[in-house]
Coordinates of C-alpha atoms in Angstrom, one line a residue:
X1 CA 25.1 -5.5 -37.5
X2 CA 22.0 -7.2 -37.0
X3 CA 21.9 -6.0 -33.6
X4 CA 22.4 -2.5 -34.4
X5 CA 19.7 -3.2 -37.1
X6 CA 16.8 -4.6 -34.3
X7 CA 17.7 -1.8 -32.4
X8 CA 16.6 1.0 -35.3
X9 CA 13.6 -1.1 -35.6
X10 CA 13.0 -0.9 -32.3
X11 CA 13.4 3.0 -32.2
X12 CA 11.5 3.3 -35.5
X13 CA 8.3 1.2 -33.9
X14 CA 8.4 3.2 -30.9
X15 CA 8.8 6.5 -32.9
X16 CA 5.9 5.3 -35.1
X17 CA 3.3 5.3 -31.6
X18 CA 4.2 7.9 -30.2
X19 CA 3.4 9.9 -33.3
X20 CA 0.2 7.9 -33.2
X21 CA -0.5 8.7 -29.8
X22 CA 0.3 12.5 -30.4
X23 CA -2.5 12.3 -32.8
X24 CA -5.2 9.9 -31.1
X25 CA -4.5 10.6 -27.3
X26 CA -3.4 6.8 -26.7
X27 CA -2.2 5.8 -23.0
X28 CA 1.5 4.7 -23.6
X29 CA 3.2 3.2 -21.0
X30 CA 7.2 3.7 -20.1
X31 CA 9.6 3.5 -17.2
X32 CA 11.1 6.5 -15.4
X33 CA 15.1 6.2 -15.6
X34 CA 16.1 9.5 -14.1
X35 CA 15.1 13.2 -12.8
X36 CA 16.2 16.1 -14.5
X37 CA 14.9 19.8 -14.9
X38 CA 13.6 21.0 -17.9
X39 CA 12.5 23.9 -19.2
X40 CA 8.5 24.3 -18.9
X41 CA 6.6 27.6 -19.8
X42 CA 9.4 29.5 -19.4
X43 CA 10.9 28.3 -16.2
X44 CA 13.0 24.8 -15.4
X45 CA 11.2 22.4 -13.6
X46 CA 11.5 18.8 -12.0
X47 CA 11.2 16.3 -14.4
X48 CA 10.6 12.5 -14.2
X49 CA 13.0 11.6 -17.7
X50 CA 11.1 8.4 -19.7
X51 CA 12.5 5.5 -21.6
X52 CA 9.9 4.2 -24.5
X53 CA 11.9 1.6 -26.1
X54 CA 14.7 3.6 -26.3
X55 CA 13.4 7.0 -26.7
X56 CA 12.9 9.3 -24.3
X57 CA 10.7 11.8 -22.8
X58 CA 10.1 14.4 -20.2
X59 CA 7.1 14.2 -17.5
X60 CA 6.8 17.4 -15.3
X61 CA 6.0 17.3 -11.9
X62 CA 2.6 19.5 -12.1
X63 CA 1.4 16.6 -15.0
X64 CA 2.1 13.4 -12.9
X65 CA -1.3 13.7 -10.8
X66 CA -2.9 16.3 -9.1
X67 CA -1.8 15.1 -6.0
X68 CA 0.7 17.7 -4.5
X69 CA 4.1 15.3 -4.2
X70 CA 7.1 17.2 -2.2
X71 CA 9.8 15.3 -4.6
X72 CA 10.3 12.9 -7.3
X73 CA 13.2 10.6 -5.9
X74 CA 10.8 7.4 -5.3
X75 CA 9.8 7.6 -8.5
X76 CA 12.8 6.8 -10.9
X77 CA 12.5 3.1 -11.6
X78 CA 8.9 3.0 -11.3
X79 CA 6.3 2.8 -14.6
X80 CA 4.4 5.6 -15.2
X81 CA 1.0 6.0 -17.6
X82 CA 1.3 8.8 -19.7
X83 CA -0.5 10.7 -23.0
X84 CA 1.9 12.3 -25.5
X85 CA 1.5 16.5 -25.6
X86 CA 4.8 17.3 -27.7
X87 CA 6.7 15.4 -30.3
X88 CA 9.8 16.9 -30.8
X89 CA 12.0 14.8 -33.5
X90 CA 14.9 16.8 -34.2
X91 CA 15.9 16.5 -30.5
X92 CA 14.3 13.2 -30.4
X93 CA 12.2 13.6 -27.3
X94 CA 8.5 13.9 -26.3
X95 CA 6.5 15.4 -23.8
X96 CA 4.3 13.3 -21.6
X97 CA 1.2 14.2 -19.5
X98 CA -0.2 11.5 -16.8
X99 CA -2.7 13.5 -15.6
X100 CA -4.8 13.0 -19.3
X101 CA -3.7 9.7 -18.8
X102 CA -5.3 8.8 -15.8
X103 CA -9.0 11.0 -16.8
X104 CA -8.6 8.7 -19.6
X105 CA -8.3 5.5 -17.5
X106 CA -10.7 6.5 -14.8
X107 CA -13.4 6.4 -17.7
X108 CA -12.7 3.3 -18.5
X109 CA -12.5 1.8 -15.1
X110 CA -16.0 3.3 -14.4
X111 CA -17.5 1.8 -17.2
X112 CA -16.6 -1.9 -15.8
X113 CA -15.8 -1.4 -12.3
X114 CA -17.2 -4.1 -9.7
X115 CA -16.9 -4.7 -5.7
X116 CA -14.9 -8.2 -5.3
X117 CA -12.1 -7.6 -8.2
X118 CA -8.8 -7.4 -7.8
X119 CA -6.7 -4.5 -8.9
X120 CA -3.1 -2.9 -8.5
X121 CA -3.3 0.4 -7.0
X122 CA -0.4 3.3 -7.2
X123 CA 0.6 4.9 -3.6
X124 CA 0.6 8.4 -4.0
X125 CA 0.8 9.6 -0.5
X126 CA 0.9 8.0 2.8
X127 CA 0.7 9.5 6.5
X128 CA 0.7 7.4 9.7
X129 CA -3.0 6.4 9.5
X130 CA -3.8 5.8 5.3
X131 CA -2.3 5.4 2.3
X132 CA -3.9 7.6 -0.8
X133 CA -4.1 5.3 -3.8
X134 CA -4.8 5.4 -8.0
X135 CA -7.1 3.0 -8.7
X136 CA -6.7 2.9 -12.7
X137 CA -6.8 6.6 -12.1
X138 CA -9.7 7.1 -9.7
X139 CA -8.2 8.0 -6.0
X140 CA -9.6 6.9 -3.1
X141 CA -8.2 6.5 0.0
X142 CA -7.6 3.4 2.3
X143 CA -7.1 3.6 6.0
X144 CA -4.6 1.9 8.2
X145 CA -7.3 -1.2 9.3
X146 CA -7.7 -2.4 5.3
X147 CA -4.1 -2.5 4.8
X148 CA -3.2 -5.7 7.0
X149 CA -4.0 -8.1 9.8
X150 CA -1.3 -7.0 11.1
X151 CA -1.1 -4.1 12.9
X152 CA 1.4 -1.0 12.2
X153 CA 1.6 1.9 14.6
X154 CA 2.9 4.3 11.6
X155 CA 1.9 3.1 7.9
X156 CA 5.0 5.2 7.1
X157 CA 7.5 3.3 8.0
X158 CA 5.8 0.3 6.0
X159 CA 4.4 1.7 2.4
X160 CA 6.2 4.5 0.3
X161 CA 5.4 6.4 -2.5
X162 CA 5.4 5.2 -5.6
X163 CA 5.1 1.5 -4.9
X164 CA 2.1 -0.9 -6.1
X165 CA -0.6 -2.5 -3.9
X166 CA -3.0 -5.3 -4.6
X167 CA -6.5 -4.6 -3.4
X168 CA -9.7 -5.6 -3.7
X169 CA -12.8 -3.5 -4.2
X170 CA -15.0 -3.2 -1.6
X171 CA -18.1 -0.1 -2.6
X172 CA -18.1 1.4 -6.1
X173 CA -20.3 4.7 -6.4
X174 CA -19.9 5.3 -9.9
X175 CA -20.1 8.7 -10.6
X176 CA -23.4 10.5 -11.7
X177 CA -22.3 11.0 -15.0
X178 CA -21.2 7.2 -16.1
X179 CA -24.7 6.1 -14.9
X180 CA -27.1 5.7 -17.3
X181 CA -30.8 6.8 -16.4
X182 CA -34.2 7.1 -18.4
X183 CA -35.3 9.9 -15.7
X184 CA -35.0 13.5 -17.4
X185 CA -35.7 14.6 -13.5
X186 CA -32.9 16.8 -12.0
X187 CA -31.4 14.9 -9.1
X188 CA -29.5 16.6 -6.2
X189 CA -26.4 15.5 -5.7
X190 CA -22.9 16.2 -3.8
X191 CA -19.8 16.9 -4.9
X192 CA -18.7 13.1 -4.1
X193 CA -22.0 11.5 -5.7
X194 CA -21.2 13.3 -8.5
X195 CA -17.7 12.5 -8.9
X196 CA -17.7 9.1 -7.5
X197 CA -15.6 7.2 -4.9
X198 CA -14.4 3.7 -4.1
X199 CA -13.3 1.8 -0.7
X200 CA -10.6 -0.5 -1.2
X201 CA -8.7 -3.3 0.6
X202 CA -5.6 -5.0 0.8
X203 CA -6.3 -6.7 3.8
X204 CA -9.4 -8.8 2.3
X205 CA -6.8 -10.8 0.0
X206 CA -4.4 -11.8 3.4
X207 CA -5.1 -14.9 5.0
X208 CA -7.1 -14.3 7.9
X209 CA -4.8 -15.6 11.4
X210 CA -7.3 -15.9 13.7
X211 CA -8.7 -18.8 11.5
X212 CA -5.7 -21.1 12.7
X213 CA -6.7 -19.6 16.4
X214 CA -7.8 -23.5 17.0
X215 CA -4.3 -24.3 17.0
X216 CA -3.3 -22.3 20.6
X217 CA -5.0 -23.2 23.5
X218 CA -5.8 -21.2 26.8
X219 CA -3.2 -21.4 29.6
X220 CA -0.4 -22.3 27.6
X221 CA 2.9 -21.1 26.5
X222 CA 3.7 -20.5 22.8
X223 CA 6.4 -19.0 20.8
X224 CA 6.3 -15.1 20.1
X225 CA 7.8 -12.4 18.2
X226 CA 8.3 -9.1 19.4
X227 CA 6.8 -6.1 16.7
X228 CA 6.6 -3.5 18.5
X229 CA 7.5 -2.0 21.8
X230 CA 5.5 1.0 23.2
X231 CA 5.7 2.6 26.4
X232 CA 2.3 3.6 26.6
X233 CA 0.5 0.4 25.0
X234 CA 3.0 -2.1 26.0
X235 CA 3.8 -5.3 24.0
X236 CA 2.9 -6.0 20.6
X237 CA 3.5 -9.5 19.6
X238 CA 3.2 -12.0 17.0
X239 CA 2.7 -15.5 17.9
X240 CA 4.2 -18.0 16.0
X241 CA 4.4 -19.6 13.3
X242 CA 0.5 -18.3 12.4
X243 CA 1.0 -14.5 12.6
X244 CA -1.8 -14.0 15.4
X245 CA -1.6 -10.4 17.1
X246 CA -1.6 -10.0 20.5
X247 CA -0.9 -7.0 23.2
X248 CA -0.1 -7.1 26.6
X249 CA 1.2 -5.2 29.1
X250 CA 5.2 -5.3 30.0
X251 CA 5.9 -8.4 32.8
X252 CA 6.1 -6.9 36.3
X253 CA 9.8 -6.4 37.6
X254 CA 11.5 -6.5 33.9
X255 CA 14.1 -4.0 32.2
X256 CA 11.4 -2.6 29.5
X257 CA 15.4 -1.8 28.0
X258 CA 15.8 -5.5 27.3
X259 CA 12.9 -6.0 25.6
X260 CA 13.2 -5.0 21.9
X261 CA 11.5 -5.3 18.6
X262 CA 12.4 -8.5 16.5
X263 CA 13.3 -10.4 20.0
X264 CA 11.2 -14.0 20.4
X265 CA 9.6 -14.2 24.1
X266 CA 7.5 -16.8 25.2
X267 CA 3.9 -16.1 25.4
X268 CA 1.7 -17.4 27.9
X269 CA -2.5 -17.5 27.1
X270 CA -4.9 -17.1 29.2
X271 CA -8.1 -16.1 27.5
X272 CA -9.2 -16.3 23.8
X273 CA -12.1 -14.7 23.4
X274 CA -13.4 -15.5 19.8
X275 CA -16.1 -13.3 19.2
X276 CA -14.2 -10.1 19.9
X277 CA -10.9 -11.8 18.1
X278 CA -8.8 -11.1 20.7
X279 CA -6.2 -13.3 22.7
X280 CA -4.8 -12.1 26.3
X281 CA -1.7 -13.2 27.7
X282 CA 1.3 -12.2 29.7
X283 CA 5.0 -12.8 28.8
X284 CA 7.1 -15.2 30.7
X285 CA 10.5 -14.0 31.0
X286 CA 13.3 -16.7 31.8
X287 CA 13.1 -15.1 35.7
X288 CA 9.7 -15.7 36.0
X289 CA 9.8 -18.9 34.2
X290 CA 12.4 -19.9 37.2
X291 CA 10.6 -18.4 40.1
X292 CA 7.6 -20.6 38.7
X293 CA 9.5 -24.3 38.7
X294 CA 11.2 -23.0 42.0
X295 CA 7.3 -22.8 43.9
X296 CA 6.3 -25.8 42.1
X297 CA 9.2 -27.7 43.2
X298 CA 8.4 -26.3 46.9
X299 CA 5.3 -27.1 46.7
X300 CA 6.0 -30.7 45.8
X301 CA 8.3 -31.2 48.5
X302 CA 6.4 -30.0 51.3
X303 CA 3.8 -32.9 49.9

C-alpha cells in the first residue's frame, strides 16, 4: 500500500509541473524510453516517447533541434531538455518541444558564458572530420584536432549521436543582441556576429603525452601499440604506457598482412624533435631484431 501510495504522489508532483510548465514555459527535463509514431498535424510521425516520473510524453522529430537527424534510434535512453506545448490529461500524456527549450537555454548560457569553463556538450551530428555539438543550446562545431591527442582517421567510428562530451570553452562571441552598449550607432554586422558562435575543446581537458616525452630516449627500443594501419600513411602507433603518437612507414621486407590494429611491436627512436612534437622511429620486427644480433655477433668475432 504505501508503495502504491509514493507512487500517486509521485505522479501527482510530476502532473502538478508539467501543468506549471504548460503555463510558465519551464525547461523540464526527462529520459527517452522508446520511439513510436504519433499523429502530428494530421500525419504520424517519429516520435522520441518521454518518461517524467512516470508520465509520459511525445517529442517529434522536427521539435528535437533544428538539426536535420536521419533517425531517432541513438536517442532512446538518452535525456532530453524539453518545454511542454500540450497537456492532455484524460489520455495522460504531454507534448514536448526541445527546440523552445534549447532558445530558452542558449539565453541563458549567453548571459554567463566564459572561455576556460567546463561544460557537457550534446553530439548532434558527426562526419569523419567534426563533431556538431549543443552547448546548453548554442551549436558550434568542433573539428577532429580539439577532440583528442590522439589521433583518429574517421571521428565516426569513435563519437555517435546522441552521446555527451566534456569540453572546454575556448572563444565566446556573444551575440549582438546579449551585449549591452551605450552607442545608439547602427553597427554592421554578419550573420555570425549577430548570432554568435563558440570554439570548443575536449582535447584541452586530456593530459597532454608529450609532457612525459622525457621518459623515451633517442635510439632506443620501447613498447608500442598498433592504432591504425594505413596503406598510404603507414603505421600509426602508440607507445607505451604514456599514450605518445607516432607514424612511421611499414619495416622494409615485412607482410603489411601481419601487421594489424591492436598488435604491440616494438618501437625503435631515432629522433625526437620537441619543438615540432614529433617522434620518428622505425619498427623492429622479431626478423630484423635477429638479423641485428646475428651482425653484431659477426662483428664481434671477427674482433
Amino acid at each position: 500500500m504505501q508503495d502504491t501510495h509514493d507512487y500517486e504522489m509521485q505522479k501527482a508532483t510530476a502532473w502538478a509541473d508539467i501543468r506549471n510548465a504548460a503555463r510558465t514555459g519551464e525547461v523540464l527535463y526527462a529520459q527517452a524510453i522508446g520511439l513510436e509514431y504519433i499523429p502530428v498535424a494530421g500525419k504520424k510521425e517519429e516520435c522520441l516517447k518521454l518518461n517524467y516520473n512516470g508520465i509520459y510524453g511525445f517529442l517529434p522529430i522536427t521539435f528535437i533541434d533544428n538539426y536535420e537527424f536521419k533517425g531517432l534510434q541513438n536517442f532512446i535512453g538518452k535525456v532530453f531538455e524539453f518545454c511542454v506545448t500540450t497537456v492532455d490529461l484524460d489520455g495522460q500524456i504531454f507534448a514536448a518541444n526541445r527546440i523552445k527549450a534549447l532558445e530558452q537555454l542558449a539565453k541563458r548560457f549567453w548571459r554567463r558564458a566564459k572561455s576556460g569553463e567546463k561544460y557537457t556538450a550534446f553530439v548532434r551530428g558527426v562526419d569523419r572530420f567534426h563533431v556538431y555539438l549543443l552547448v546548453d543550446g548554442v551549436p558550434t562545431r568542433m573539428h577532429r584536432d580539439e577532440y583528442s591527442y590522439t589521433f583518429y582517421e574517421d571521428l565516426r567510428e569513435e563519437v555517435f549521436i546522441g552521446e555527451s562530451l566534456e569540453v572546454e570553452l575556448l572563444e565566446v562571441n556573444k551575440p549582438l543582441s546579449s551585449v549591452e552598449s551605450d552607442s545608439e550607432e547602427e553597427i554592421e554586422t554578419d550573420d555570425k556576429t549577430r548570432e554568435g558562435s563558440i570554439s570548443v575543446s575536449r582535447k584541452v581537458l586530456e593530459t597532454d603525452p608529450m609532457a612525459y616525452i622525457h621518459e623515451y630516449q633517442e635510439k632506443a627500443t620501447y613498447l608500442g601499440t598498433i592504432t591504425k594501419v594505413h596503406l598510404d600513411h603507414g603505421l600509426f602507433i602508440r607507445l607505451e604506457p604514456r599514450g605518445i603518437q607516432v607514424r612511421t612507414g611499414f619495416p622494409p621486407g615485412t607482410d603489411q598482412s601481419l601487421l594489424q590494429e591492436g598488435q604491440t611491436v616494438n618501437f625503435k627512436i631515432q629522433e625526437i624533435n620537441m619543438q615540432q612534437r614529433r617522434v620518428k622511429g622505425i619498427v623492429i620486427t622479431p626478423k630484423q631484431a635477429f638479423q641485428k644480433n646475428r651482425q653484431t655477433r659477426s662483428m664481434n668475432h671477427v674482433r
